[in-house]
Short mmCIF file of C-alpha atoms in Angstrom, two decimals:
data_model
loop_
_atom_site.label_atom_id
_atom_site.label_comp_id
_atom_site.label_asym_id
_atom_site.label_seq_id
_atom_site.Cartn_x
_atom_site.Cartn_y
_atom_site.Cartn_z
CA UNK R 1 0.00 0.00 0.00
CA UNK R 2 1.58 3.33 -0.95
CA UNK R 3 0.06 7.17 -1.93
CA UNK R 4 0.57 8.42 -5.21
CA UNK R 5 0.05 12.03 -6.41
CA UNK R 6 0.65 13.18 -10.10
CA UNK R 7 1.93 15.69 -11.13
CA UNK R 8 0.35 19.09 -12.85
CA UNK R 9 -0.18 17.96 -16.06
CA UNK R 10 -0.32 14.44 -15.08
CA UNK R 11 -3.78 11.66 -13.79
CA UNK R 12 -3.36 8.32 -12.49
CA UNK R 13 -5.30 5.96 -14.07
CA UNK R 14 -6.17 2.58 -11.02
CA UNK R 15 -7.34 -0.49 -11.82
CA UNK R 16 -8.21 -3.45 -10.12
CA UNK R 17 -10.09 -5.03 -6.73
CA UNK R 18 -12.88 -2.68 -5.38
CA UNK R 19 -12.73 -0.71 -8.68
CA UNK R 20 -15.07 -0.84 -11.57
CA UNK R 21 -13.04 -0.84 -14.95
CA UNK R 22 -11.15 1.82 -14.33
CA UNK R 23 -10.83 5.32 -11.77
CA UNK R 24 -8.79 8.63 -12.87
CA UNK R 25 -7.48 10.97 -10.53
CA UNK R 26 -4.74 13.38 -9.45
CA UNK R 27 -3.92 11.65 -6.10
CA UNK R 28 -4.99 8.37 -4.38
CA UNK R 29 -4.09 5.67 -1.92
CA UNK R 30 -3.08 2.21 -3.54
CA UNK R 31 -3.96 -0.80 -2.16
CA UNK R 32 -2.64 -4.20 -2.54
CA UNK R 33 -3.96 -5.65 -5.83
CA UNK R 34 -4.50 -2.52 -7.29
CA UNK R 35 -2.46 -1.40 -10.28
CA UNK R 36 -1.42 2.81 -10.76
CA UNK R 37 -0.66 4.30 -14.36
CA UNK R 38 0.86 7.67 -14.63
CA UNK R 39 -0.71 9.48 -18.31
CA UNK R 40 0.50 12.58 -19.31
CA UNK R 41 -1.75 14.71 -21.05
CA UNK R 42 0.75 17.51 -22.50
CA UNK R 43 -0.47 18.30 -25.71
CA UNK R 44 2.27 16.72 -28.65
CA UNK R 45 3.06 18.72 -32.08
CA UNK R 46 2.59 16.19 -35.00
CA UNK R 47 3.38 17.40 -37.99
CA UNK R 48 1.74 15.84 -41.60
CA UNK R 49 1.76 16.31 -45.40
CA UNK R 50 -1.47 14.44 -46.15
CA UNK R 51 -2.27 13.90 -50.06
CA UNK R 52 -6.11 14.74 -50.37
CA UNK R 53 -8.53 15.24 -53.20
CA UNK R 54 -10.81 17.84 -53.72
CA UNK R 55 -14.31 17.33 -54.94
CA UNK R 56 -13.16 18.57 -58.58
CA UNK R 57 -10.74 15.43 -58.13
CA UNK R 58 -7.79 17.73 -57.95
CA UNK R 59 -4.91 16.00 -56.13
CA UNK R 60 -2.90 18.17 -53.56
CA UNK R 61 -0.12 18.34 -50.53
CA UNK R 62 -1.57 19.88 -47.53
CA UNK R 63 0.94 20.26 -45.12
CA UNK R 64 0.06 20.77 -41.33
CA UNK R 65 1.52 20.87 -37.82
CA UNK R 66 -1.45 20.03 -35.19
CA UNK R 67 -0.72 20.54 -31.65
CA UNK R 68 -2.83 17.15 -30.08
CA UNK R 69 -3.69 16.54 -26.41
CA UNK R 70 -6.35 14.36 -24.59
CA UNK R 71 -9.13 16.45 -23.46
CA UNK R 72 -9.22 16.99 -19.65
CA UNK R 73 -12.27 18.69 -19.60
CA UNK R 74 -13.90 15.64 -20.63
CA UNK R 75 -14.56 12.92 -17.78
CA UNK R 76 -15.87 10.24 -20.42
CA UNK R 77 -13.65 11.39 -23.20
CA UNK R 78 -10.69 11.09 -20.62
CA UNK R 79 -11.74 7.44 -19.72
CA UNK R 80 -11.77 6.31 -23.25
CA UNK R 81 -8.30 7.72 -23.87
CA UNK R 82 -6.86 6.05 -20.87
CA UNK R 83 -8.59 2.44 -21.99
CA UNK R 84 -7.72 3.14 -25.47
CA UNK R 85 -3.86 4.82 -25.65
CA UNK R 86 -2.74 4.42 -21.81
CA UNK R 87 -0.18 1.87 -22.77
CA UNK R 88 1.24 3.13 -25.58
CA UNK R 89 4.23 5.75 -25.02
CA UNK R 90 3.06 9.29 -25.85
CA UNK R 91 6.19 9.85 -28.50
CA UNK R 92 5.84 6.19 -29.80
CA UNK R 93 5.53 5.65 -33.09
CA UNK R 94 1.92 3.15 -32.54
CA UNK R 95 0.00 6.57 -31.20
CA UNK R 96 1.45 8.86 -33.68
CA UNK R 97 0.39 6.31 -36.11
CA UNK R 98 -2.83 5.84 -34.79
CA UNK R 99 -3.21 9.73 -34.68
CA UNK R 100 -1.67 10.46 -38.16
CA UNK R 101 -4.62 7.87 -39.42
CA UNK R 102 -7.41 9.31 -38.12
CA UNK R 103 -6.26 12.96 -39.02
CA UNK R 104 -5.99 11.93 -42.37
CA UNK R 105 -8.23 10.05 -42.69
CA UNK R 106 -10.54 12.65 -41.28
CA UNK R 107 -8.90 15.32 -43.55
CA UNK R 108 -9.00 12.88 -46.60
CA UNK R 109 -13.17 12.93 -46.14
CA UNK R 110 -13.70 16.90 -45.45
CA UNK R 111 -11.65 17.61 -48.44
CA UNK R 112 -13.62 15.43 -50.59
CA UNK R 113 -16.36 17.31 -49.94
CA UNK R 114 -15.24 20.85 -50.38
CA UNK R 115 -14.06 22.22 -53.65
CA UNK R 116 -10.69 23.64 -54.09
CA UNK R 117 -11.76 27.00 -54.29
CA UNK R 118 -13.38 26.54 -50.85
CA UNK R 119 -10.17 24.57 -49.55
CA UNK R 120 -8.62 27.57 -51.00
CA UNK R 121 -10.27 30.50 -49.54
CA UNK R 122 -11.61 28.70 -46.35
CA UNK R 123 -9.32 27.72 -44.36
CA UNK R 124 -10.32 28.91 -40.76
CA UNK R 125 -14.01 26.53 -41.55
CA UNK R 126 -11.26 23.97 -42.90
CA UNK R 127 -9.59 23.82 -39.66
CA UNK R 128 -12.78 24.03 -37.09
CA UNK R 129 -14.47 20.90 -39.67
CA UNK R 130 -11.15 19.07 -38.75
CA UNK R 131 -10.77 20.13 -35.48
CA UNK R 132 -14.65 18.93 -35.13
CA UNK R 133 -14.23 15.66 -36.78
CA UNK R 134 -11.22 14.36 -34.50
CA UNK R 135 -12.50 11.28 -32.12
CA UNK R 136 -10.19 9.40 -29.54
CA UNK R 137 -10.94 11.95 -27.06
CA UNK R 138 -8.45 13.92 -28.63
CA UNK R 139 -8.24 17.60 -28.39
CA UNK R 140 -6.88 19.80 -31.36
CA UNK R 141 -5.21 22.60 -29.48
CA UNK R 142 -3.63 24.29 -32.32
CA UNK R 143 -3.88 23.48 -36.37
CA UNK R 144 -1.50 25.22 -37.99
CA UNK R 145 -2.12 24.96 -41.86
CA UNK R 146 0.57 25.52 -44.41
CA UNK R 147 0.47 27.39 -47.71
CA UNK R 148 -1.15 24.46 -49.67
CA UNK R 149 1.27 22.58 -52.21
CA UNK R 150 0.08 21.00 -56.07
CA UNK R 151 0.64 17.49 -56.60
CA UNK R 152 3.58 16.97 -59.53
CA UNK R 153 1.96 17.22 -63.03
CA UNK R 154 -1.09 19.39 -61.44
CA UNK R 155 -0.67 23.02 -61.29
CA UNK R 156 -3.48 24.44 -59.71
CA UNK R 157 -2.60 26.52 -57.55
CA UNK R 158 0.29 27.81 -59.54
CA UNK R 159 -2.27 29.02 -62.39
CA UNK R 160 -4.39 30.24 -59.56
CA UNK R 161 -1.41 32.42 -58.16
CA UNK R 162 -0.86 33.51 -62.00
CA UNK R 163 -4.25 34.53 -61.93
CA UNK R 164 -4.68 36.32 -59.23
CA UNK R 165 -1.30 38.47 -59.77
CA UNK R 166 -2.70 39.30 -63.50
CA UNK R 167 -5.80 40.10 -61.62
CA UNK R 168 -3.61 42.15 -58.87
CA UNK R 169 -1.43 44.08 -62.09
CA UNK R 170 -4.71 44.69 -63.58
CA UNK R 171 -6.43 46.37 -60.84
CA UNK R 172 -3.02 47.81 -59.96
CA UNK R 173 -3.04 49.74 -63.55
CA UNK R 174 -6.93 50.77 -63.00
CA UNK R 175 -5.99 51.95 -59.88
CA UNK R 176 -2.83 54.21 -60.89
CA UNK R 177 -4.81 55.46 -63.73
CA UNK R 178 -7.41 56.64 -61.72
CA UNK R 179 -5.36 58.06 -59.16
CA UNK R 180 -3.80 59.85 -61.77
CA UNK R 181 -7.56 61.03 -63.20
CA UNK R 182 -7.92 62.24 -59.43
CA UNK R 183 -4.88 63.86 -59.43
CA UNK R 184 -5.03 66.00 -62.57
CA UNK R 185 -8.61 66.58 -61.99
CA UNK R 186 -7.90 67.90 -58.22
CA UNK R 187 -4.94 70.11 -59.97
CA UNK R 188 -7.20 71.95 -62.15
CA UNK R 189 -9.93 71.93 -59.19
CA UNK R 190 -7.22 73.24 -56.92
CA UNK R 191 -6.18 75.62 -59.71
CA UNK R 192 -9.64 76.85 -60.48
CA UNK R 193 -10.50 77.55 -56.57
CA UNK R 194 -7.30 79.50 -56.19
CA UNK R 195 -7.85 82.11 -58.77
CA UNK R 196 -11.48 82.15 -57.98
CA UNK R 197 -10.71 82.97 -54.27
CA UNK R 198 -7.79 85.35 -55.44
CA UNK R 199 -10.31 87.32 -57.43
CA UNK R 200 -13.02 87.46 -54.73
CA UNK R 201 -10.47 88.90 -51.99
CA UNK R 202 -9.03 91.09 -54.68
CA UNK R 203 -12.83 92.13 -55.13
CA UNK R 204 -13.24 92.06 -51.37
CA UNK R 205 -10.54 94.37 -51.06
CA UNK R 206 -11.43 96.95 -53.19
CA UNK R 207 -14.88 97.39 -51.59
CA UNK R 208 -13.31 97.38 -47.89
CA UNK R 209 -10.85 99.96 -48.98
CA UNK R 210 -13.41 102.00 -50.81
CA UNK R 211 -15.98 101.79 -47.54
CA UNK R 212 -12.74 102.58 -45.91
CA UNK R 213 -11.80 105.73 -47.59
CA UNK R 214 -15.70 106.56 -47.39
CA UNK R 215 -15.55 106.59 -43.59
CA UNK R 216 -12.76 108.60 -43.48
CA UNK R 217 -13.83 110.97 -45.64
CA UNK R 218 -17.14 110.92 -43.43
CA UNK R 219 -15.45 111.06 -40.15
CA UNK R 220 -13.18 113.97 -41.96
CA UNK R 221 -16.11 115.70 -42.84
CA UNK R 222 -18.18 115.10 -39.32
CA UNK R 223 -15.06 116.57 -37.43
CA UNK R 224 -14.63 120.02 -39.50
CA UNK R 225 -18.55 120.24 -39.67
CA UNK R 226 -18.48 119.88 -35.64
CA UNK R 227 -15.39 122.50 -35.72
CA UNK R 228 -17.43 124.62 -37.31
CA UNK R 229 -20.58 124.38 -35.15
CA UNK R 230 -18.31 124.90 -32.40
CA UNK R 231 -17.35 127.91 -33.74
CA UNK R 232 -20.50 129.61 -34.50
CA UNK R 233 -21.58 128.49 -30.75
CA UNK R 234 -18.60 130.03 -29.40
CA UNK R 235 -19.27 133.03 -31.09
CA UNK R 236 -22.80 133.56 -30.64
CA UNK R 237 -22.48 133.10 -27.18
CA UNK R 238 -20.27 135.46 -26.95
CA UNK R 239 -22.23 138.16 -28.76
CA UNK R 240 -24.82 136.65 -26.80
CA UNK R 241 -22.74 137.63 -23.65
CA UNK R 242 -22.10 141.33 -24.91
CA UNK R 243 -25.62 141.61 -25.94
CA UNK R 244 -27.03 140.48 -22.49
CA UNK R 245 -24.42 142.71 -20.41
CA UNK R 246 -25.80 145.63 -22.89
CA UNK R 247 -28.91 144.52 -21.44
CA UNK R 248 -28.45 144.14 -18.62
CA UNK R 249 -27.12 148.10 -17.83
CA UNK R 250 -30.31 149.09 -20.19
CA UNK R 251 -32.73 147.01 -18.18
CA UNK R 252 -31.11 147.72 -15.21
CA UNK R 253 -31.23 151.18 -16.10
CA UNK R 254 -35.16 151.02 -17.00
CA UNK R 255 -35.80 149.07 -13.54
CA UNK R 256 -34.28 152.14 -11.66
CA UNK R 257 -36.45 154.65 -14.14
CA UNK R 258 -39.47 152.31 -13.05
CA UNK R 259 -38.70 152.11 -9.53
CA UNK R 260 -38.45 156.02 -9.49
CA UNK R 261 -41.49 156.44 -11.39
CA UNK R 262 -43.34 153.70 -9.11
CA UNK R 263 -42.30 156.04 -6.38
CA UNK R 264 -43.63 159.04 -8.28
CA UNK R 265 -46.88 156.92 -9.03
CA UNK R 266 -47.31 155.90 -5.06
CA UNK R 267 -46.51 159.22 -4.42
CA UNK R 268 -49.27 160.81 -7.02
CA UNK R 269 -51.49 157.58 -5.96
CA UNK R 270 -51.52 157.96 -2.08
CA UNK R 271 -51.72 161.59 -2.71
CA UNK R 272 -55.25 161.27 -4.93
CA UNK R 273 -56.28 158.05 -2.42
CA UNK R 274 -57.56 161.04 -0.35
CA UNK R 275 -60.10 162.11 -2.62
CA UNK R 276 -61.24 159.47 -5.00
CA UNK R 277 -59.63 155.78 -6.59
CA UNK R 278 -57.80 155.69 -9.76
CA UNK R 279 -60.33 154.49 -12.62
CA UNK R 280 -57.83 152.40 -14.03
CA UNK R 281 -56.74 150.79 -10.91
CA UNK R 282 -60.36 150.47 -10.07
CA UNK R 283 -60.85 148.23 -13.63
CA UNK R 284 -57.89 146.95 -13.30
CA UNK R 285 -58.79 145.01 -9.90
CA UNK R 286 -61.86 144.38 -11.31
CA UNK R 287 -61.16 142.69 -14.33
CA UNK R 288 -58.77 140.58 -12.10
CA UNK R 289 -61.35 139.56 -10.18
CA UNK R 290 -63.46 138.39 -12.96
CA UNK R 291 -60.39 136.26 -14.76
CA UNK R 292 -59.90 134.91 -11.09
CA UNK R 293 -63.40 133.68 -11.00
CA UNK R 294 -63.67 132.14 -14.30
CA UNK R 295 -60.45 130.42 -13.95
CA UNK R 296 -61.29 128.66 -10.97
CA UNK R 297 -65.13 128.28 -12.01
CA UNK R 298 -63.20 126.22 -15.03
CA UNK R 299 -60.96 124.22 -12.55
CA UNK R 300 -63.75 123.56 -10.31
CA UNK R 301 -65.46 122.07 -13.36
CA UNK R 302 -62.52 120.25 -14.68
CA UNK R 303 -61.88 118.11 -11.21
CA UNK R 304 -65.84 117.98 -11.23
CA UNK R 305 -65.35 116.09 -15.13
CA UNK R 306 -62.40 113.84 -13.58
CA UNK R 307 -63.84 112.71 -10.55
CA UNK R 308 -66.87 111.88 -12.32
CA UNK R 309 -65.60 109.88 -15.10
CA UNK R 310 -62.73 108.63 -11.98
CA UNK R 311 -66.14 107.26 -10.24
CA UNK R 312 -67.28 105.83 -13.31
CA UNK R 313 -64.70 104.10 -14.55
CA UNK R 314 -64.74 102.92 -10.52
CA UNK R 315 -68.53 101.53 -10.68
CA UNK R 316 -67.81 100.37 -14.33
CA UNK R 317 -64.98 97.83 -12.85
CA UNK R 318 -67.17 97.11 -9.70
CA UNK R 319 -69.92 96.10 -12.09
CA UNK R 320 -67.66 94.48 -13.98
CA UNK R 321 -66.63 92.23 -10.56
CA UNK R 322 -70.26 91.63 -9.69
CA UNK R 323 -71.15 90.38 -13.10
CA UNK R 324 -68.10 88.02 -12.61
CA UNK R 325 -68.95 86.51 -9.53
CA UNK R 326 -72.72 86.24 -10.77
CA UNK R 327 -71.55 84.04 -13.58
CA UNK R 328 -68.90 82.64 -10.75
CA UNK R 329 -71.91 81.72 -8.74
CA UNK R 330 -73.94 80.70 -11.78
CA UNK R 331 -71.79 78.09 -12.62
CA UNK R 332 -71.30 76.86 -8.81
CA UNK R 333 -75.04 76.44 -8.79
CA UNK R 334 -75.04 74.68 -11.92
CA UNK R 335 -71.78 72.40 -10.64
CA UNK R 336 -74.37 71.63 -7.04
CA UNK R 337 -77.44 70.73 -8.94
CA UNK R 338 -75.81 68.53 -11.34
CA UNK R 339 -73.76 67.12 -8.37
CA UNK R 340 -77.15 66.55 -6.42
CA UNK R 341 -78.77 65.19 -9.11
CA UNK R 342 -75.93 62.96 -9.99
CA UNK R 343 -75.99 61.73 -6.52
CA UNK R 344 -79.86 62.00 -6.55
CA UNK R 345 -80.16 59.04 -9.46
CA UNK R 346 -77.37 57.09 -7.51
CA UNK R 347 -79.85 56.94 -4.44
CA UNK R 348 -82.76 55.42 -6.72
CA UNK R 349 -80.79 52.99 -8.82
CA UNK R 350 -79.70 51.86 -5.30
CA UNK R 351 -82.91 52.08 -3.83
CA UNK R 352 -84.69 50.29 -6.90
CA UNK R 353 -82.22 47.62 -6.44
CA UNK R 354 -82.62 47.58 -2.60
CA UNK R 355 -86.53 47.38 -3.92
CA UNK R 356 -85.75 44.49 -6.26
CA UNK R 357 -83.56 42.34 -4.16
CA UNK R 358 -86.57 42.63 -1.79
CA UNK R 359 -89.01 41.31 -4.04
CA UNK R 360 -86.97 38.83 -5.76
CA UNK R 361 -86.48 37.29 -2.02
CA UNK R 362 -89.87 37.72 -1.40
CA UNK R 363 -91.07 35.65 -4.49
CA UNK R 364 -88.51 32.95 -3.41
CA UNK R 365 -86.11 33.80 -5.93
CA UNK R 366 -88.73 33.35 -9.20
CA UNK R 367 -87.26 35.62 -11.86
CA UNK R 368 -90.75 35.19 -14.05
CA UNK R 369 -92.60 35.98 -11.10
CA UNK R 370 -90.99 38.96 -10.81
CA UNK R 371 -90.74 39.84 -14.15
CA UNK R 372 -94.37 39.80 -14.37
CA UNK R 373 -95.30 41.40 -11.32
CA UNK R 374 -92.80 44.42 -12.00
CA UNK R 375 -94.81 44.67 -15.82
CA UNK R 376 -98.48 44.29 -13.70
CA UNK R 377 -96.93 46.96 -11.19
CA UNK R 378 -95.53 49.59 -14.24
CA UNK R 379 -98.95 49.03 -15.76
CA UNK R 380 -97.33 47.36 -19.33
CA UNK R 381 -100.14 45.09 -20.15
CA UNK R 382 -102.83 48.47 -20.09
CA UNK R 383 -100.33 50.20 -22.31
CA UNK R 384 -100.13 46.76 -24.68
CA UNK R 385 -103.50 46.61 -24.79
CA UNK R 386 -104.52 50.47 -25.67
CA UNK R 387 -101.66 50.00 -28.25
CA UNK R 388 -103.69 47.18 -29.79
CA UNK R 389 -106.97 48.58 -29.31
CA UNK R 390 -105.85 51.95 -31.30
CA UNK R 391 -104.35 49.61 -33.60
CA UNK R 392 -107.66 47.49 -34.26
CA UNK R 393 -109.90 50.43 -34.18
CA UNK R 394 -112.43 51.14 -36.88
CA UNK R 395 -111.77 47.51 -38.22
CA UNK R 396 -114.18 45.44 -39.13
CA UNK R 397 -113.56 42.01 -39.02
CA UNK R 398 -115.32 39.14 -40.02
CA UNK R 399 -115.28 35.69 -37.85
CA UNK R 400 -116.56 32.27 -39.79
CA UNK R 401 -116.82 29.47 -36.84
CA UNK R 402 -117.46 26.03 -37.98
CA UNK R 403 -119.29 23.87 -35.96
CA UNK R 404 -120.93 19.92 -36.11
CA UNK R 405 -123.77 21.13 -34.88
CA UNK R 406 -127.86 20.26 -35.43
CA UNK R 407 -128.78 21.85 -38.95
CA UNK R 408 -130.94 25.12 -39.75
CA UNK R 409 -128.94 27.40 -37.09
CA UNK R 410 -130.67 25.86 -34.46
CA UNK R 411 -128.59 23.65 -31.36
CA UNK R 412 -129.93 21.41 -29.55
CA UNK R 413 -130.87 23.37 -26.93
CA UNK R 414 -132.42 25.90 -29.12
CA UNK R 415 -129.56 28.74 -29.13
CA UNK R 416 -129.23 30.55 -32.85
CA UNK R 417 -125.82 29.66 -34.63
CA UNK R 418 -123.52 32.57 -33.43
CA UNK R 419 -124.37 31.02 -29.76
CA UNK R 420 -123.41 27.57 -30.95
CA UNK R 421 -120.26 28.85 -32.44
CA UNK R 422 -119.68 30.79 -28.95
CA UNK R 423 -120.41 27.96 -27.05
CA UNK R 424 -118.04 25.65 -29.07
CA UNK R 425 -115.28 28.04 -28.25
CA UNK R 426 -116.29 28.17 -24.15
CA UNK R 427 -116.23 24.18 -24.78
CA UNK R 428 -112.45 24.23 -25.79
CA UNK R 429 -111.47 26.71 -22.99
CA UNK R 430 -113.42 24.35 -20.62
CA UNK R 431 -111.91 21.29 -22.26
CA UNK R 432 -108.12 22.80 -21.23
CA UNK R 433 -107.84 22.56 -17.58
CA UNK R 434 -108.36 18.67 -17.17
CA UNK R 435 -105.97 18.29 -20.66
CA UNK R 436 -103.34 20.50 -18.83
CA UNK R 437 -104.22 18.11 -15.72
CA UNK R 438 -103.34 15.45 -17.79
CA UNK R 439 -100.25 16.15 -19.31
CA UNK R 440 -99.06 17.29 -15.46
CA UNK R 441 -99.97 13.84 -14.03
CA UNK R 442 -98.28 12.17 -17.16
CA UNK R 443 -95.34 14.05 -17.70
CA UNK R 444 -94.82 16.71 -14.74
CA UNK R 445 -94.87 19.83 -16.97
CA UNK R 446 -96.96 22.78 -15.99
CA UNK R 447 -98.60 25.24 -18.11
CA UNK R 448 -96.83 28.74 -18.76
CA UNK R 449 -97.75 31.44 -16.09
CA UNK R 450 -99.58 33.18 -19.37
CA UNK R 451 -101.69 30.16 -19.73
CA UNK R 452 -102.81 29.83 -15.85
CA UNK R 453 -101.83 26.98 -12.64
CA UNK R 454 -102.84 24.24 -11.70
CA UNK R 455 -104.60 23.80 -8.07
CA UNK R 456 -102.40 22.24 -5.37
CA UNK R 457 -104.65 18.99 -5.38
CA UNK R 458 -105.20 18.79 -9.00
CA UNK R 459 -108.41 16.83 -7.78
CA UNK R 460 -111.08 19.50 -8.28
CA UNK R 461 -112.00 20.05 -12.15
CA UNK R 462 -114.08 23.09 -10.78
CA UNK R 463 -110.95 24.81 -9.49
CA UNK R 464 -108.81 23.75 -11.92
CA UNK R 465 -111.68 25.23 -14.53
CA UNK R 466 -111.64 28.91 -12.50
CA UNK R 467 -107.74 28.66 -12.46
CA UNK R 468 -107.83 28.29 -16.42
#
């Protein structure tokens, strides 16, 4: 008995008593009659040339290094590769063998079914179809895919290579020519925009330097006109100064006169006070007076006008108010009554159903019962039958009856026809009680509530006769 453990990229494989086939593991206790393998599961580079046909039948070399390892993410797949290639070496010729036959083999089979042209051009889907088709439990790490090789005495690939340089000259020429249309056409585009933006600054120019010369001119012009008006101000104010200092002495000159004569005037006035007033002075006070009175008579009237239309304009905007909190009010009231009358049908479609619950319950739960007391109550069957009767009225109709009776209009108990015919009719109306009687006993079905009841009993033709 001894404990193994493997190493990192390492599983031990026991076999033997108390185990069933096989168990894999990275560490374990072995017992006595129990047998440990050590299998590395490094992944190995084996490189190939496998000869393979395409589905054209074109024979070629594909050349390949694959980087192969068991699969260690596989439990089952690791089982079968320990039962299967355990006891080979891992660089022995038997599994690189075995491996080399399945990849070609494998490889042989995809490119059978692929053309060369999608060998060719596909080779990442080439490599996942391979790497999907590998069994063994063997994991395709890596596929690394040469350039693909022709066969002696086929040349495919050569002639494809010719072909697609003649196709890469060609497209090379189309493309240099049209670079070179590009480049001659930008020239003269580039050549064309220059002038044209040379000619519009040059045109640019012009007008700036013309607005420019135009505003100095203009300021030139402003600053001798303001010069000018300067000027003349200074000057007229100054002959405005002499003039008013001229003035000045002259009215100061003609104050003093009229102070001395205002003296003389007192003087003369006080002096004739004594005897009698001025006349002038008299109509001069006078006529003062008067333009006194009318001037405030007119402002009197004029703050009469404005506090008028002031108290106007003041009941206009309280009428105004009022009018809005009428309509205000208005449409409150209208808002309540709808309210209350909203809430007024609520209360009678709850109190009509309070009403009907009541007398469904009380009828024991007979819709037709109710039905046709609630049309006996609401007075339908009146209404029915005026509508017929003003339908019917003014008609005139005409009613054969048909009887078995004795001959010459005569019954047997001496009643004219029209009685007969009557009486036939009150015979099938009596006849109906014991038939519906009848048809109860015999079957259980009642009449409709139209039609009439039957008595509890059933026993009494007499009642059942008033009941019909």
């Amino acid at each position: 008995m001894w404990y193994r453990v493997a190493r990192a990229s390492e599983f031990l494989v026991i076999t033997g008593i108390g185990i069933n086939e096989l168990k894999i593991t990275k560490k374990a206790l072995v017992w006595p009659l129990q047998k440990c393998r050590v299998i590395d599961v490094t992944p190995v580079n084996y490189t190939f040339e496998v000869n393979a046909m395409s589905a054209e039948k074109l024979p070629f070399l594909l050349p390949a290094v694959f980087t192969i390892g068991p699969c260690v993410n596989d439990p089952e797949g690791l089982v079968k590769y320990a039962k299967l290639l355990s006891h080979h070496q891992r660089d022995s010729h038997d599994v690189k063998d075995l491996v080399q036959g399945v990849i070609e083999g494998e490889t042989r089979v995809l490119a059978a079914s692929m053309t060369m042209e999608e060998i060719f051009k596909g080779t990442k889907d080439f490599k996942k179809e391979v790497f999907d088709k590998v069994q063994l439990c063997l994991l395709i790490y890596n596929a690394n895919i040469k350039q693909l090789v022709d066969v002696e005495g086929h040349e495919y690939f050569s002639y494809l290579g010719q072909k697609t340089q003649m196709e890469a000259a060609n497209q090379a020429k189309i493309d240099v020519a049209e670079a070179k249309m590009k480049g001659e056409i930008g020239a003269k585009e580039r050549e064309g925009l220059t002038r044209q933006n040379a000619a519009k600054i040059d045109a640019e120019t012009k007008v700036i330097s013309t607005q420019r010369d135009g505003v100095g001119k203009k300021e030139e012009v402003k600053v001798k006109t303001d010069v000018k008006i300067y000027e003349s101000q200074r000057e007229a104010e100054a002959k405005m100064a002499e003039i008013e200092a001229q003035k000045a002495v002259a009215l100061r000159e003609a104050e003093l006169q009229q102070e001395v004569e205002r003296k003389n005037a007192l003087t003369k006035t006080e002096s004739l006070k004594a005897q009698h007033l001025s006349k002038a002075t008299v109509d001069y006070e006078i006529k003062v007076q008067e333009a006194n009175s009318v001037l405030y008579k007119k402002q009197k009237e004029a703050e009469a006008e404005l506090y008028e239309n002031r108290k106007a304009a003041e009941a206009k905007k309280l009428g105004a108010d009022a009018q809005t909190y009428a309509v205000q009010l208005a449409a409150d009231a209208a808002l309540y009554a709808k309210k209350k009358e909203a809430e007024g049908l609520v209360a009678t479609a709850e109190a009509q159903g309070v009403y009907v619950r009541n007398l469904l319950s009380a009828l024991g739960g007979n819709y037709n019962a109710l039905r046709d007391y609630l049309m006996i109550e609401g007075g339908m069957f009146i209404d029915i039958a005026k509508i017929i009767a003003e339908g019917i009225k003014g008609l005139q109709p005409k009613i054969s009856i048909w009887t078995n009776g004795a001959s010459g209009g005569q019954m047997v108990d001496g009643t004219s026809s029209g009685q007969a015919g009557l009486q036939e009719l009150a015979s099938v109306y009596k006849a109906l009680p014991p038939l519906l009687e009848t048809v109860h006993e015999q079957t259980g079905m009642l009449p409709p509530a139209w039609m009439g009841s039957l008595s509890v009993s059933a026993a009494d033709p007499a009642t059942s006769n008033q009941s019909a």
